[in-house]
Amino acid sequence: MSGAAPFAYAGLDRVFHERARLGIVTSLAGHADGLGFSELKTLCGLTDGNLARHLQVLEEAGFVTQAKDQDGRRAITRCRLTAMGRTRFADYLAALEAVLQQARAHEAAADNAASKTRPA
Amino acid sequence: MSGAAPFAYAGLDRVFHERARLGIVTSLAGHADGLGFSELKTLCGLTDGNLARHLQVLEEAGFVTQAKDQDGRRAITRCRLTAMGRTRFADYLAALEAVLQQARAHEAAADNAASKTRPA
């Protein structure tokens, strides 16, 4: 957040930052036992194709696993956040929080500047 | 944030959410008088090409203006957040804050669940 390019936001890992993946990972973060593909699809409002594509990105990064579980006669795909995924997501959220604070501070500074130049 | 797809995050406008543009807009939000192209490039750690491309997206959305200002003999491009850009960015930040709170709540819920299943 500091250094030569204070607004480069390198801490915002693009794997988590993409909007659909942010929804997927937040859903999974609350479910230690994982979520089924269909549940996840409904929670995140995604199509099968989109969800599959984003899960693949998350799996390739090592943040999510997909396993076939037997549910009675049906095999269902269950998605879980890995331990590394959980740790790295916590780092991402901390970076996001810092960005939000920086943005709020900038908003406030601009508001102050505007009120000073406004006629009394 | 509620309804059928509570993790769809429709409020996270992709124009602001993209990491480089988030840096650009946060920089501009703190400078009511705008910033020169070169300053902005340095602050955000972007190349000329990347900054130009992202500014174009922001300009097309009506969130940013680019104007040629005369600085002595040189013409410099000065970038400013529009009033609409400022309003919509505030909306985006509110949506982001809600996402962050939801993610934190999910993290906490998973931690609680884990501590309950852990042997005493």
CSV table of C-alpha atoms in Angstrom, one decimal, chain A residues 4-14 16-20 22-32 41-45 86 89-90 92-94 96-97 99-100 102-104 106-107 109-111 113-114, chain B residues 4-14 16-20 22-32 41-45 86 89-90 92-94 96-97 99-100 102-104 106-107 109-111 113-114:
chain,number,residue,atom,x,y,z
A,4,ALA,CA,6.6,4.1,-5.4
A,5,ALA,CA,3.1,3.1,-6.6
A,6,PRO,CA,0.8,3.4,-3.6
A,7,PHE,CA,-2.3,2.7,-5.7
A,8,ALA,CA,-1.0,-0.4,-7.5
A,9,TYR,CA,-2.8,-2.7,-5.1
A,10,ALA,CA,-0.6,-5.7,-5.7
A,11,GLY,CA,-2.1,-7.3,-2.5
A,12,LEU,CA,-5.5,-7.7,-4.3
A,13,ASP,CA,-4.9,-11.2,-5.7
A,14,ARG,CA,-6.8,-11.3,-9.0
A,16,PHE,CA,-10.0,-13.8,-5.5
A,17,HIS,CA,-10.7,-10.2,-6.7
A,18,GLU,CA,-12.7,-11.3,-9.8
A,19,ARG,CA,-16.4,-10.6,-8.8
A,20,ALA,CA,-17.8,-14.1,-9.5
A,22,LEU,CA,-15.2,-13.5,-4.7
A,23,GLY,CA,-18.8,-14.7,-4.4
A,24,ILE,CA,-17.8,-18.4,-4.7
A,25,VAL,CA,-14.9,-18.1,-2.2
A,26,THR,CA,-17.0,-16.2,0.3
A,27,SER,CA,-19.8,-18.8,0.1
A,28,LEU,CA,-17.2,-21.6,0.6
A,29,ALA,CA,-15.5,-19.8,3.5
A,30,GLY,CA,-18.7,-20.1,5.5
A,31,HIS,CA,-19.0,-23.9,4.9
A,32,ALA,CA,-16.1,-26.0,6.3
A,41,LYS,CA,-24.5,-22.2,-8.5
A,42,THR,CA,-27.7,-20.9,-6.9
A,43,LEU,CA,-25.9,-19.0,-4.2
A,44,CYS,CA,-23.7,-17.2,-6.7
A,45,GLY,CA,-26.3,-16.8,-9.5
A,86,ARG,CA,-8.5,-20.0,3.6
A,89,PHE,CA,-8.3,-15.4,1.3
A,90,ALA,CA,-7.8,-13.9,4.8
A,92,TYR,CA,-6.9,-10.8,0.4
A,93,LEU,CA,-9.6,-9.5,2.8
A,94,ALA,CA,-7.0,-7.6,4.8
A,96,LEU,CA,-9.2,-5.2,0.5
A,97,GLU,CA,-9.9,-3.6,3.9
A,99,VAL,CA,-8.0,-0.3,0.0
A,100,LEU,CA,-11.4,0.6,1.4
A,102,GLN,CA,-7.6,4.4,1.7
A,103,ALA,CA,-10.6,5.2,-0.6
A,104,ARG,CA,-12.7,6.5,2.3
A,106,HIS,CA,-9.5,10.1,-0.1
A,107,GLU,CA,-13.3,10.7,-0.3
A,109,ALA,CA,-10.1,14.7,1.9
A,110,ALA,CA,-11.9,15.7,-1.3
A,111,ASP,CA,-15.1,16.6,0.6
A,113,ALA,CA,-11.3,20.5,0.1
A,114,ALA,CA,-14.7,21.1,-1.6
B,4,ALA,CA,-32.1,-15.7,-4.7
B,5,ALA,CA,-28.4,-15.3,-5.2
B,6,PRO,CA,-26.9,-13.7,-2.1
B,7,PHE,CA,-23.3,-14.0,-3.4
B,8,ALA,CA,-23.9,-12.7,-6.9
B,9,TYR,CA,-22.5,-9.2,-5.9
B,10,ALA,CA,-24.3,-7.3,-8.6
B,11,GLY,CA,-23.5,-4.1,-6.7
B,12,LEU,CA,-19.8,-4.5,-7.4
B,13,ASP,CA,-19.7,-2.5,-10.7
B,14,ARG,CA,-17.0,-4.1,-12.8
B,16,PHE,CA,-14.7,0.2,-10.6
B,17,HIS,CA,-13.9,-3.3,-9.4
B,18,GLU,CA,-11.1,-4.1,-11.8
B,19,ARG,CA,-7.9,-3.7,-9.8
B,20,ALA,CA,-6.0,-1.2,-11.9
B,22,LEU,CA,-9.8,0.8,-8.5
B,23,GLY,CA,-6.4,2.3,-8.0
B,24,ILE,CA,-7.0,5.0,-10.7
B,25,VAL,CA,-10.3,6.0,-9.3
B,26,THR,CA,-9.1,6.0,-5.7
B,27,SER,CA,-6.2,8.3,-6.7
B,28,LEU,CA,-8.6,10.7,-8.5
B,29,ALA,CA,-11.1,10.6,-5.7
B,30,GLY,CA,-8.6,12.4,-3.5
B,31,HIS,CA,-7.8,15.1,-6.0
B,32,ALA,CA,-10.7,17.4,-6.8
B,41,LYS,CA,0.8,6.5,-14.1
B,42,THR,CA,3.4,6.7,-11.3
B,43,LEU,CA,0.8,6.5,-8.4
B,44,CYS,CA,-0.8,3.4,-9.9
B,45,GLY,CA,2.3,1.7,-11.2
B,86,ARG,CA,-17.9,10.3,-7.5
B,89,PHE,CA,-17.9,5.2,-6.7
B,90,ALA,CA,-19.4,5.9,-3.3
B,92,TYR,CA,-19.4,0.9,-5.2
B,93,LEU,CA,-17.5,1.4,-1.9
B,94,ALA,CA,-20.7,0.8,0.1
B,96,LEU,CA,-17.6,-3.5,-1.2
B,97,GLU,CA,-18.0,-2.8,2.5
B,99,VAL,CA,-19.1,-7.8,0.8
B,100,LEU,CA,-16.3,-7.5,3.3
B,102,GLN,CA,-20.3,-10.8,4.8
B,103,ALA,CA,-16.9,-12.4,4.2
B,104,ARG,CA,-15.8,-11.7,7.7
B,106,HIS,CA,-18.5,-16.3,7.1
B,107,GLU,CA,-14.9,-16.6,8.2
B,109,ALA,CA,-18.8,-18.8,11.4
B,110,ALA,CA,-16.4,-21.4,9.9
B,111,ASP,CA,-13.9,-20.7,12.8
B,113,ALA,CA,-17.7,-24.5,13.6
B,114,ALA,CA,-14.1,-25.8,13.6
